[in-house]
Coordinates of C-alpha atoms in Angstrom, one line a residue:
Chain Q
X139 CA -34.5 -15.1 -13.3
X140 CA -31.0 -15.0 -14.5
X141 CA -29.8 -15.1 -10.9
X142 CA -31.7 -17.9 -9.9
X143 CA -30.6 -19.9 -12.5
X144 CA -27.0 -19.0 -11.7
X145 CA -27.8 -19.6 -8.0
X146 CA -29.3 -23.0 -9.1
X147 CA -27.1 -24.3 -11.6
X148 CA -24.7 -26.3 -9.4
X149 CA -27.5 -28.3 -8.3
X150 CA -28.8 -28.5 -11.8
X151 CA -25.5 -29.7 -13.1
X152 CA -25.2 -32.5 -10.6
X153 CA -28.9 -33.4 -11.5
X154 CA -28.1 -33.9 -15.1
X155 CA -25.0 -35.9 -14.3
X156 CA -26.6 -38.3 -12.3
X157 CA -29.3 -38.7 -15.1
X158 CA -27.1 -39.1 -17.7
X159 CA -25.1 -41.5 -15.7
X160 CA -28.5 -43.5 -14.7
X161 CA -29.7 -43.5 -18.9
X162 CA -26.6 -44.6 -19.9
X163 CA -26.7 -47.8 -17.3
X164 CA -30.0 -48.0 -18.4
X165 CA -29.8 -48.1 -22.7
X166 CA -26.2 -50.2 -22.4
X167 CA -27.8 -52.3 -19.8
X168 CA -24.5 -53.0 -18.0
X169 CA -23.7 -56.1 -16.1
X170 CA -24.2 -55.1 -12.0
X171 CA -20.1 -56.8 -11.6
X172 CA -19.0 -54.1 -14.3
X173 CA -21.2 -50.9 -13.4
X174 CA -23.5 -49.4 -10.8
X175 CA -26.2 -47.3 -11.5
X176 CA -26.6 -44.1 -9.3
X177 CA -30.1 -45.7 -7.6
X178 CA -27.8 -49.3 -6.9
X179 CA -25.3 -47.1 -5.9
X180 CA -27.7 -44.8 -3.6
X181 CA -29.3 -48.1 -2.6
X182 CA -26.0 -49.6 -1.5
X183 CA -25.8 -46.3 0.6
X184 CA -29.2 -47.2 2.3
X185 CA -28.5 -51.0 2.6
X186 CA -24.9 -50.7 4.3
X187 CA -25.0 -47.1 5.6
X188 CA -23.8 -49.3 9.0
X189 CA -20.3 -49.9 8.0
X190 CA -20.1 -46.8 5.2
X191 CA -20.5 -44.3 7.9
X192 CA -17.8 -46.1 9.8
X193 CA -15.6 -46.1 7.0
X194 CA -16.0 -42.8 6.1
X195 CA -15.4 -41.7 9.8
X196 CA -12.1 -43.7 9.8
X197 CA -11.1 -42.1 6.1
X198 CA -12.2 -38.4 7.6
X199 CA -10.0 -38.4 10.5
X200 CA -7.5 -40.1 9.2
X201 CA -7.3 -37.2 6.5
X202 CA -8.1 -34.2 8.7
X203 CA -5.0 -35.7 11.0
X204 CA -2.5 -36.1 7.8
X205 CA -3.7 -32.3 7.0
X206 CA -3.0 -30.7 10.3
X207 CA 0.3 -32.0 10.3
X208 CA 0.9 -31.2 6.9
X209 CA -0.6 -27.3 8.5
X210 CA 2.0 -26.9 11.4
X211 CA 4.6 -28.4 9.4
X212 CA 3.9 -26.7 6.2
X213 CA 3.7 -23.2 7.6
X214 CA 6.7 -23.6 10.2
X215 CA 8.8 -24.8 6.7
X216 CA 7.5 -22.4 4.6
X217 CA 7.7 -19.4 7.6
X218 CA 11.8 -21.1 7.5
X219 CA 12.4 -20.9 3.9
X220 CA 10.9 -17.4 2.8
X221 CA 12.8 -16.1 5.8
X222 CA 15.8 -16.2 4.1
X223 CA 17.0 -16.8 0.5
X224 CA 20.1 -19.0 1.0
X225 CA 17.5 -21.5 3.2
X226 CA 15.2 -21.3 -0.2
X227 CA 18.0 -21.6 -2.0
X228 CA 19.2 -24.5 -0.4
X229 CA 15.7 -26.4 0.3
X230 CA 14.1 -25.9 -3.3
X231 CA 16.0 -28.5 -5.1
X232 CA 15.6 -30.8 -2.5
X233 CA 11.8 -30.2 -2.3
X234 CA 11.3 -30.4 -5.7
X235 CA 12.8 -33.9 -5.5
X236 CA 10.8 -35.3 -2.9
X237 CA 7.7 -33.7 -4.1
X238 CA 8.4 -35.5 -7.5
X239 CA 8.1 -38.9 -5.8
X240 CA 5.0 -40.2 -6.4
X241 CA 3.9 -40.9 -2.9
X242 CA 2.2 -44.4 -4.0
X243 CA 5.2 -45.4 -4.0
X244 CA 6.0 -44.6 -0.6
X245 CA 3.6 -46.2 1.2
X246 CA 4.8 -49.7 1.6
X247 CA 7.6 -47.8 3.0
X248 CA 5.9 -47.0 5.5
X249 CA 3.6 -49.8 6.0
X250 CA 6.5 -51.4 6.8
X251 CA 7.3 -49.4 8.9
X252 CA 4.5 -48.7 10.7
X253 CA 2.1 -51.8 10.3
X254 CA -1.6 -51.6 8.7
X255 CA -3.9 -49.6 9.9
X256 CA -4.4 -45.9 10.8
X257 CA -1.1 -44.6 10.4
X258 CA 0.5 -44.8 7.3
X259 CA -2.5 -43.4 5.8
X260 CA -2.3 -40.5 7.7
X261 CA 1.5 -39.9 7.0
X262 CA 0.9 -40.3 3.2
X263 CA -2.0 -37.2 3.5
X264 CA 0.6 -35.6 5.4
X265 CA 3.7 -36.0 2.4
X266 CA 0.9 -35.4 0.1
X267 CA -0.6 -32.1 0.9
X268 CA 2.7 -30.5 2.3
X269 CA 3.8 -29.3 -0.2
X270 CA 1.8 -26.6 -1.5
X271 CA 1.4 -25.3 1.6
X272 CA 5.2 -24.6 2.3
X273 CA 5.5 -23.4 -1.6
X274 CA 2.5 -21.0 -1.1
X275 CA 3.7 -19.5 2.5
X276 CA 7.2 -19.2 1.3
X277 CA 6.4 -17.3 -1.9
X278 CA 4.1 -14.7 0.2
X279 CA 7.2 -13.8 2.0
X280 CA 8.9 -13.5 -0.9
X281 CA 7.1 -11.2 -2.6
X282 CA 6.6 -8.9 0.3
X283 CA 6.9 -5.1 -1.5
X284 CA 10.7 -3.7 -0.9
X285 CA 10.0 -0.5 -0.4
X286 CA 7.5 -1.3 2.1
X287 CA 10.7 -3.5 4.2
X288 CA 12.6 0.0 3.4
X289 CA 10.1 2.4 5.3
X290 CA 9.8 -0.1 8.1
X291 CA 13.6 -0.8 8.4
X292 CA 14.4 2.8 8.2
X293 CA 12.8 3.0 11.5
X294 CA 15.1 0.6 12.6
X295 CA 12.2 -2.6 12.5
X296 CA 14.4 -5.8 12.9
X297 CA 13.7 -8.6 10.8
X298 CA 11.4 -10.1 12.9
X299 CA 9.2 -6.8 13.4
X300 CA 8.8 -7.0 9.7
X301 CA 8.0 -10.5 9.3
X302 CA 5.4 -10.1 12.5
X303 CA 4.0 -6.9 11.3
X304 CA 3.8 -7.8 7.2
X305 CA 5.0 -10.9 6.4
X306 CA 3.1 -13.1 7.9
X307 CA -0.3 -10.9 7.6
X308 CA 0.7 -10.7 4.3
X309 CA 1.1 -14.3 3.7
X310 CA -2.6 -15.3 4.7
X311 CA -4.3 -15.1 1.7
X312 CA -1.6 -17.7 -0.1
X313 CA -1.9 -20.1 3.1
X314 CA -6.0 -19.7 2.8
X315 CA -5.9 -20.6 -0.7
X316 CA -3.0 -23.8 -0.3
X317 CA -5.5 -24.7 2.2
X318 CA -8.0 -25.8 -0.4
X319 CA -5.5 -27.4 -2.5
X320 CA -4.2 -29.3 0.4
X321 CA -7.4 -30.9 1.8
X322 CA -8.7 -32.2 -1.6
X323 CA -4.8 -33.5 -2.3
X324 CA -5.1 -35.3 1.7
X325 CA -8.0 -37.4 0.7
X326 CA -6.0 -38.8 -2.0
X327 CA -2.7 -39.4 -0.2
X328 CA -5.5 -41.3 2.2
X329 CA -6.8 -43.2 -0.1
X330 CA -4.3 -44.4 -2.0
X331 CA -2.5 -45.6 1.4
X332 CA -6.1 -47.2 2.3
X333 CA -6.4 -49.1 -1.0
X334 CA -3.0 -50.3 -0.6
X335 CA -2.6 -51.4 3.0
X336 CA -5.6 -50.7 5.6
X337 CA -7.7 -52.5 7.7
X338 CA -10.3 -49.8 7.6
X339 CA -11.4 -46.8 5.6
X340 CA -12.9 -46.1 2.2
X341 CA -10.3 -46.9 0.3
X342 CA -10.4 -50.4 2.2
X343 CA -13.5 -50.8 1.1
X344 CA -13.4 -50.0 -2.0
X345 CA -10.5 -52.3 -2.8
X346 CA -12.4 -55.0 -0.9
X347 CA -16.0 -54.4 -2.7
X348 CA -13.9 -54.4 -5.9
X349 CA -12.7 -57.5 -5.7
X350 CA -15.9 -58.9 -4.3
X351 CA -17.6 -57.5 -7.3
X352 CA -20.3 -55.5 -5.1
X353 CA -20.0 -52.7 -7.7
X354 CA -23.0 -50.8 -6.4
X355 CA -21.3 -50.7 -3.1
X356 CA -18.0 -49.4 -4.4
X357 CA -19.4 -46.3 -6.0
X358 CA -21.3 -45.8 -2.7
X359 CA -17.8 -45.3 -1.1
X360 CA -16.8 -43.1 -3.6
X361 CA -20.0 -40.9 -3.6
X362 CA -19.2 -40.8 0.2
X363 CA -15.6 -39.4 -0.7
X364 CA -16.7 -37.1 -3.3
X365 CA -18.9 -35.5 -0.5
X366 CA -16.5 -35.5 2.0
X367 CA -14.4 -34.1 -0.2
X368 CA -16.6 -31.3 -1.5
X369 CA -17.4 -30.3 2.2
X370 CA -14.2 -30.2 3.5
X371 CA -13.1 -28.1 0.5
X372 CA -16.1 -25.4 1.5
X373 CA -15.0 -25.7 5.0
X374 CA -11.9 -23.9 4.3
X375 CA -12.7 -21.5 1.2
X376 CA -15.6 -20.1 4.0
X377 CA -12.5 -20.0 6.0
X378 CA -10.5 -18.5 3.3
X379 CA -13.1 -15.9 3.0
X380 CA -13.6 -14.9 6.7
X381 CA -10.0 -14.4 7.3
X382 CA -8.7 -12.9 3.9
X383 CA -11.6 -10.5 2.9
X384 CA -9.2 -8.0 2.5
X385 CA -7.5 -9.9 -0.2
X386 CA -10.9 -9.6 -2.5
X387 CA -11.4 -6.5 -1.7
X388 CA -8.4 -4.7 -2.1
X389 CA -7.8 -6.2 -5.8
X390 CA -11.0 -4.8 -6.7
X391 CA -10.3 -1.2 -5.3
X392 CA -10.5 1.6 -7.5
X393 CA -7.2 3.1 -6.8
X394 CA -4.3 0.2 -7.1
Chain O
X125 CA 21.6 26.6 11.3
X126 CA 23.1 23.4 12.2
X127 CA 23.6 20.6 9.4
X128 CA 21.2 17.8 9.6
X129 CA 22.2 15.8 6.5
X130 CA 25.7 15.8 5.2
X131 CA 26.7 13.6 2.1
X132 CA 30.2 14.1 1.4
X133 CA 32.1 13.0 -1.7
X134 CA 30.1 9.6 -1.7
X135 CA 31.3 6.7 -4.7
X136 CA 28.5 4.3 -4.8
X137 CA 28.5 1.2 -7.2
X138 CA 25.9 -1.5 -8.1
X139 CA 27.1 -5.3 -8.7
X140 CA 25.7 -6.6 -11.8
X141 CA 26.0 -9.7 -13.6
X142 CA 27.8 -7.6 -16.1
X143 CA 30.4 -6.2 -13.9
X144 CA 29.7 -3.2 -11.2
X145 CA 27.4 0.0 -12.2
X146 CA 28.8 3.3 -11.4
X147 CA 25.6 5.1 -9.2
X148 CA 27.1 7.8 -7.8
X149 CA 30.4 9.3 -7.6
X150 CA 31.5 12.3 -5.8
X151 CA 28.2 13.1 -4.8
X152 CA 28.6 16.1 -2.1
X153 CA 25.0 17.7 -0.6
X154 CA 24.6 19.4 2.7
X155 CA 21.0 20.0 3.7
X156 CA 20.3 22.3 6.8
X157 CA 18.2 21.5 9.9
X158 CA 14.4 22.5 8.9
X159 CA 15.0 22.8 5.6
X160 CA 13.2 21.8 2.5
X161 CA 15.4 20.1 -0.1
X162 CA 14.9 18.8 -3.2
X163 CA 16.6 17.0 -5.2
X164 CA 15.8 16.9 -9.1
X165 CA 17.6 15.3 -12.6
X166 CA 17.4 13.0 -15.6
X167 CA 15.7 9.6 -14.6
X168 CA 18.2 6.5 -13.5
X169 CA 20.8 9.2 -12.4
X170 CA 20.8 7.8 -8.9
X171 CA 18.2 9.8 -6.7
X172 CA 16.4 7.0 -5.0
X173 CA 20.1 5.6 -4.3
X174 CA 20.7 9.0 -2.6
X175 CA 17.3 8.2 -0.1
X176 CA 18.9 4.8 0.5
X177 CA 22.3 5.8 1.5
X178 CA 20.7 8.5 3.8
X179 CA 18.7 6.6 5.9
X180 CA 21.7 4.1 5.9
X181 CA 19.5 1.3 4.2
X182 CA 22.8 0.8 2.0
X183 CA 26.5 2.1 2.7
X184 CA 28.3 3.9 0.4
X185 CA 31.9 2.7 -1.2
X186 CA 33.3 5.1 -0.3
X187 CA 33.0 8.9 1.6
X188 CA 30.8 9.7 4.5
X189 CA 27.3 10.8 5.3
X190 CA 26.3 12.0 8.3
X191 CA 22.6 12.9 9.4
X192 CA 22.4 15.0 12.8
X193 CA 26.2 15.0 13.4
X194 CA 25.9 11.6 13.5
X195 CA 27.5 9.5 11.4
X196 CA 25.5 6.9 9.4
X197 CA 26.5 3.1 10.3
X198 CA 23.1 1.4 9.6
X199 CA 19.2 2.4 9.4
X200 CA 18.9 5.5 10.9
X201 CA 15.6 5.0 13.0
X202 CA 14.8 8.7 12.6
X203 CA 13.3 9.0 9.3
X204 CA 10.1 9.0 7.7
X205 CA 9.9 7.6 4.3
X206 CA 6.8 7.6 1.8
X207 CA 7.2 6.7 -2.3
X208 CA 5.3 7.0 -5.5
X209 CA 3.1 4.1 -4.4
X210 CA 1.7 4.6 -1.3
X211 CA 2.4 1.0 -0.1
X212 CA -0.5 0.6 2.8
X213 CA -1.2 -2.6 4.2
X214 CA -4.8 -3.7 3.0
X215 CA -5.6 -5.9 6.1
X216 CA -5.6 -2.8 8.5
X217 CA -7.9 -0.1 8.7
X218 CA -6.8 3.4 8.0
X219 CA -5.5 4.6 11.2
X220 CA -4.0 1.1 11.8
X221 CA -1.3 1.4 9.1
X222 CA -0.7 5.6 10.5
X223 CA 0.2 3.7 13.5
X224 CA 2.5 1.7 12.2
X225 CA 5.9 3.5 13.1
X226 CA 4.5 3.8 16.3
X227 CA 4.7 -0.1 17.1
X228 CA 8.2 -0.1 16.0
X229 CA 9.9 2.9 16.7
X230 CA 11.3 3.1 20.6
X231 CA 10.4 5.0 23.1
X232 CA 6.7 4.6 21.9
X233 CA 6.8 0.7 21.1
X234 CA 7.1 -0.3 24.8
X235 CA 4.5 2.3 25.6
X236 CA 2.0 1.3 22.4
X237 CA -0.2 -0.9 25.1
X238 CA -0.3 1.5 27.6
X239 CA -0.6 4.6 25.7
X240 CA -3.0 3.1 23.0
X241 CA -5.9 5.6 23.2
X242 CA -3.5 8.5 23.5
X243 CA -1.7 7.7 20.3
X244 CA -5.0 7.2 18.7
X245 CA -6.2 10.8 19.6
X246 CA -2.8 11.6 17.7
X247 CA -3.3 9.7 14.5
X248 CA -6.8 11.0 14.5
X249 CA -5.7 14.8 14.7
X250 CA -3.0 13.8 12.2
X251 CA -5.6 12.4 9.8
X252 CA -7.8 15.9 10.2
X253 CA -4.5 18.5 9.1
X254 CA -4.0 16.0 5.9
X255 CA -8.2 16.5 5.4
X256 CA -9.1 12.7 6.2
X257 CA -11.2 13.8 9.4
X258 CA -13.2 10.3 10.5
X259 CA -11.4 8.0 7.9
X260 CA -9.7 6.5 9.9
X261 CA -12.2 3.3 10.4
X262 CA -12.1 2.9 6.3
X263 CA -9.8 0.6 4.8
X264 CA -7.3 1.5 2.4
X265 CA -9.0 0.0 -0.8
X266 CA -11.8 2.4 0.1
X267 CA -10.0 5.5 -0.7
X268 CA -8.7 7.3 -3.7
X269 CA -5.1 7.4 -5.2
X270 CA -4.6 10.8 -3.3
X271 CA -6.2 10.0 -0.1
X272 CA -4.0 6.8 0.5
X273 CA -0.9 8.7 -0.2
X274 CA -1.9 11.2 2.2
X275 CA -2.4 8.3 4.9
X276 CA 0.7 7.5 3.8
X277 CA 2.4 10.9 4.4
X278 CA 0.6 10.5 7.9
X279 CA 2.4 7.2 8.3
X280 CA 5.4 8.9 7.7
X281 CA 5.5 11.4 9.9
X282 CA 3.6 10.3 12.9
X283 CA 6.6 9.4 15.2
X284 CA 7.4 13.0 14.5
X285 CA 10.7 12.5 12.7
X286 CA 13.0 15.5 12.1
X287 CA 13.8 13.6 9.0
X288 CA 11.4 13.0 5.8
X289 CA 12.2 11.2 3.1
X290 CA 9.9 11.3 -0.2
X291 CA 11.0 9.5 -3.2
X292 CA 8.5 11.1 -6.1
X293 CA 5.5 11.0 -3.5
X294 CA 3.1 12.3 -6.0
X295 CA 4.1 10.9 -9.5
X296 CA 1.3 8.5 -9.5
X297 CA -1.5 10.7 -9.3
X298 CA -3.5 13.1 -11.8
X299 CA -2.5 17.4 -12.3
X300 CA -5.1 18.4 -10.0
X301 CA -4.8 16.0 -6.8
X302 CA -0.9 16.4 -7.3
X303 CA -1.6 20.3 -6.4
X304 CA -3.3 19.4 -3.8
X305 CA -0.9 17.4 -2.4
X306 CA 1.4 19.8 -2.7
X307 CA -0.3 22.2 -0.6
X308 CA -0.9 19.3 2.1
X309 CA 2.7 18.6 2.5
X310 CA 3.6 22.3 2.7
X311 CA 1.2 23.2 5.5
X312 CA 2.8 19.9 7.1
X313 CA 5.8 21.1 6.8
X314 CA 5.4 24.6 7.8
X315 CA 3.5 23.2 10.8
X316 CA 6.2 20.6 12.3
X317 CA 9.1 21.6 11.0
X318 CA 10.7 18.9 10.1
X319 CA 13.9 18.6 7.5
X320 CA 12.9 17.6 3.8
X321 CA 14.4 15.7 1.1
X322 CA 12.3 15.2 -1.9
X323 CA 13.6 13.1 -4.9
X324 CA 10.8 14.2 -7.8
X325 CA 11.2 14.9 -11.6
X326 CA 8.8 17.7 -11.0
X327 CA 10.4 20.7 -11.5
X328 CA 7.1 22.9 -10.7
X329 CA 6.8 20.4 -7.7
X330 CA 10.5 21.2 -6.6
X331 CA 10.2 25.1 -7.3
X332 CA 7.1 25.3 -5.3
X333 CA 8.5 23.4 -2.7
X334 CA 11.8 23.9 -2.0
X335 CA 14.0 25.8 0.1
X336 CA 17.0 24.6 -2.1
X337 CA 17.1 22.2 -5.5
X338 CA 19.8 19.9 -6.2
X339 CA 19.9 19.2 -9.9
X340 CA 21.6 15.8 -10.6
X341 CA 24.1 14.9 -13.3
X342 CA 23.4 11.3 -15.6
X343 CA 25.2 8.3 -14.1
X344 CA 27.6 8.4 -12.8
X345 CA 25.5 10.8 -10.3
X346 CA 26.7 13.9 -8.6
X347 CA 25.0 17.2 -7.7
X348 CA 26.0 19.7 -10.8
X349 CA 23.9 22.8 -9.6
X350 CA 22.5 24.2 -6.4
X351 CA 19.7 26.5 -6.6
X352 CA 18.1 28.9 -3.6
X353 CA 14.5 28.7 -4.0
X354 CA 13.9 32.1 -2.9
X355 CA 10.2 33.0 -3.0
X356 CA 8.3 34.2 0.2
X357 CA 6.7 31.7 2.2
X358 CA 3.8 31.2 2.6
X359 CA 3.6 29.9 -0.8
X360 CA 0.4 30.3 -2.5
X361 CA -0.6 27.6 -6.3
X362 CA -1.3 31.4 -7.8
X363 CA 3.0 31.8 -7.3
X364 CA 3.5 29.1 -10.2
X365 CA 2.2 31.2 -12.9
X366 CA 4.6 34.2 -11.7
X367 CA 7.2 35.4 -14.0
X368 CA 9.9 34.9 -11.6
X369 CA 8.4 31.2 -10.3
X370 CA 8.6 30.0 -14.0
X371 CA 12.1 31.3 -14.6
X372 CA 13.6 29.1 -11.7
X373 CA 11.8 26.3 -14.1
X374 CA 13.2 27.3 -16.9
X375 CA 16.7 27.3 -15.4
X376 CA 17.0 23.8 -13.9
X377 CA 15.5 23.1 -17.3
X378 CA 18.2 23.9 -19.1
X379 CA 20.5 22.5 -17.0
X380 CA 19.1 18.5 -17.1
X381 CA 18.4 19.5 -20.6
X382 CA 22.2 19.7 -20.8
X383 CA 23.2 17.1 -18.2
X384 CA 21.2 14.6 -20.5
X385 CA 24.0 15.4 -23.3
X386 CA 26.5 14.3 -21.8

């Protein structure tokens, strides 16, 4: 009984919000330009599911695109700076800084730059969800064991043979778990460069329905982005799981 | 018998923030080939340095050490090393991490592909002296505190080194698997024939062990007594509760005992 319940009680949770948020449309009887109720905004699903699955395709891709960059670049970086310590030395400050630059800011840059449309959205997931990655990658390098580099270099392993043989094995379960981090922090970076300068997308949209006052039709969109978000996120803890089980396992072992 | 480690009147220092730290200084030790040395004293007095400078992960100040006439100029490729934590790596199985060495050491890394099943057959036989017949499909987390550090003893020694280096290998684990170990490690040794130095704090462990102990000063380290271990082999756990077993203890008692005073 207990495990069911436990098994259940995402889906109960998610229930109850949805009611709560549909009673409290319904006692304060809000005006349809201020707030949507979840059945206008489920109904704005139905009624324009035409151009909110296009939008949402346009939002996906252009996030999944961001994130694989953000991937190849953030593990190459990260691979880079753990390597060796006057790189990280050198590169932290300078990460820091740029990480601290909130990346609204950036995108008229590089709409600008780059025109509306597809693009600077997909470079604004990419600044956006970079940076964890090449924190997380770097710091499983770094804390590779030292005694563990002394019995491999004591039979005369290069540098590479122990970044091959440990460090990057070793690193897996910090990438895995950046991953996460990253893909919810891409759909932001894509939004926000959507809402500010697109032509398409769910953040187009929702700017657009806002200022139309079709409210049920914005929290449509964002329903639609919660959801993508959600199974994007499961996409790569499943990942996380198949790759790193070892990880779990080993914390819970009985000997340490 | 030839020499197969010779340390000779090392100075080793540490930088720290607050100026350098005198390790070692006028550290002399001569082990032979096939021996079993030990090397005991007061904790922080330099020991583990003494592994380091062997297997040439750090150079000395000043002085010389040479392992197999050679002298040492960097890592020395020939040694085995396994610590008080047994340092596995939990994303391979068992006989995965044994083979370890093997993908890094030359001749065999060029021949790893090739020779895969062969060197398999020998991590498996490997496995069966240490007692860990058929676990070679588990994964570390699956075994006990002893059992990984006898996989990691195996690890050590399976591209057959003629050098082992143990830094407290057993100082982690309970009375009774400790023995045990002991035992393993002695049957090893008597079995391949390899040269020993074991840094412990044991002095039961050292005494059972040993061919020779090497009792450290405090730092600055240096080796203040030498001591011939010399009880017949083969050694049985009943030799620890002999009169003349426990008198060996008692002696290199004393001396850290008085080594710490000053």
């Amino acid at each position: 009984m207990k495990d069911l319940l436990e098994k259940l009680s995402p889906w109960l949770f998610t229930i109850a919000i949805f009611a709560l948020w549909e009673a409290a449309c319904r006692i304060f009887n809000f005006s349809p330009f201020i707030m949507a109720s979840p059945t206008q905004a489920f109904g704005a699903i139905i009624q324009h599911w035409q151009p909110l699955l296009r939008h949402s395709f346009v939002t996906l891709w252009t996030t999944m695109a961001g994130f694989a960059l953000a991937v190849i670049f953030g593990v190459a970086l990260g691979l880079i700076v753990g390597w060796s310590r006057t790189i990280y030395r050198g590169l932290y400050p300078v990460m820091i800084g740029f990480n601290t630059i909130p990346k609204v800011a950036v995108v008229p840059i590089l709409i600008m730059w780059f025109g509306i449309g597809e693009i600077p959205a997909i470079l604004t997931a990419f600044l956006i969800s970079f940076f964890p990655i090449v924190v997380n990658v770097a710091t499983g390098l770094a804390t590779m064991e030292p005694e563990l580099e002394d019995v491999l270099r004591a039979l005369g392993a290069r540098k590479l043979d122990i970044m091959l043989k440990v460090g990057i094995p070793r690193t897996q379960p910090y990438l895995f778990g950046s991953l996460k981090v990253a893909i919810t922090l891409a759909f932001v970076g894509t939004v926000v460069s959507e809402t500010i300068g697109a032509n398409a997308g769910l953040g187009y949209l929702i700017a657009l329905a806002g200022s139309n006052f079709q409210m049920p039709l914005v929290f449509a969109a964002l329903l639609l982005l919660a959801v993508e978000g959600i199974l994007m996120y499961a996409v790569f803890a499943l990942i996380e799981a198949r790759f790193t089980h070892w990880a779990f396992r080993s914390s819970m072992s009985a000997a340490a | 018998m030839s020499s197969s480690v010779d340390i000779d009147d090392i100075t080793l220092t540490y930088k720290g923030a607050s100026g350098g730290v005198l390790a070692l200084q006028g550290t002399t030790l001569n082990v032979k080939r096939g021996e079993f040395a030990a090397v005991v004293g007061p904790s922080g007095c330099g020991k583990s340095s003494l592994m380091k400078l062997v297997t040439g992960l750090i150079r000395p100040d000043k002085g010389d050490i040479s392992v197999f006439g050679d002298k040492v100029r960097g890592p020395v490729k020939i040694a085995g090393m396994a610590f008080q934590n047994p340092n596995l790596l939990p994303w391979r199985k068992v006989a995965d991490n044994v083979l370890l060495p093997l993908e890094i050491v030359e001749p065999h890394r060029h021949r790893f592909r090739r020779d895969n099943a062969k060197y398999r057959e020998q991590v498996e036989a490997l496995l069966k002296t240490v007692g860990l017949s058929g676990f070679g499909d588990r994964y570390p987390w699956e075994l006990s505190g002893g059992m990984q550090q006898r996989v990691s003893l195996c690890r050590s020694l399976i591209h057959e080194p003629a050098l082992l280096m143990l830094d407290e290998p057993f100082a982690a684990l309970d009375a009774f698997t400790r023995e045990e170990l002991w035992c393993v490690l002695r049957d090893l040794w008597q079995k391949l024939g390899f040269t020993v130095i074991l840094v412990t704090h044991d002095l039961r462990e050292a005494a059972f062990l040993a061919d020779t102990i090497h009792v450290m000063s405090a730092r600055p380290g240096r080796i203040v007594m030498t001591k011939a271990v010399d009880l017949p082999r083969p050694r049985d756990l009943e030799i620890c509760f002999e009169p003349r077993f426990t008198d060996i203890v008692h002696e290199l008692r004393a001396k850290i005992a008085e080594v710490r005073q000053t």
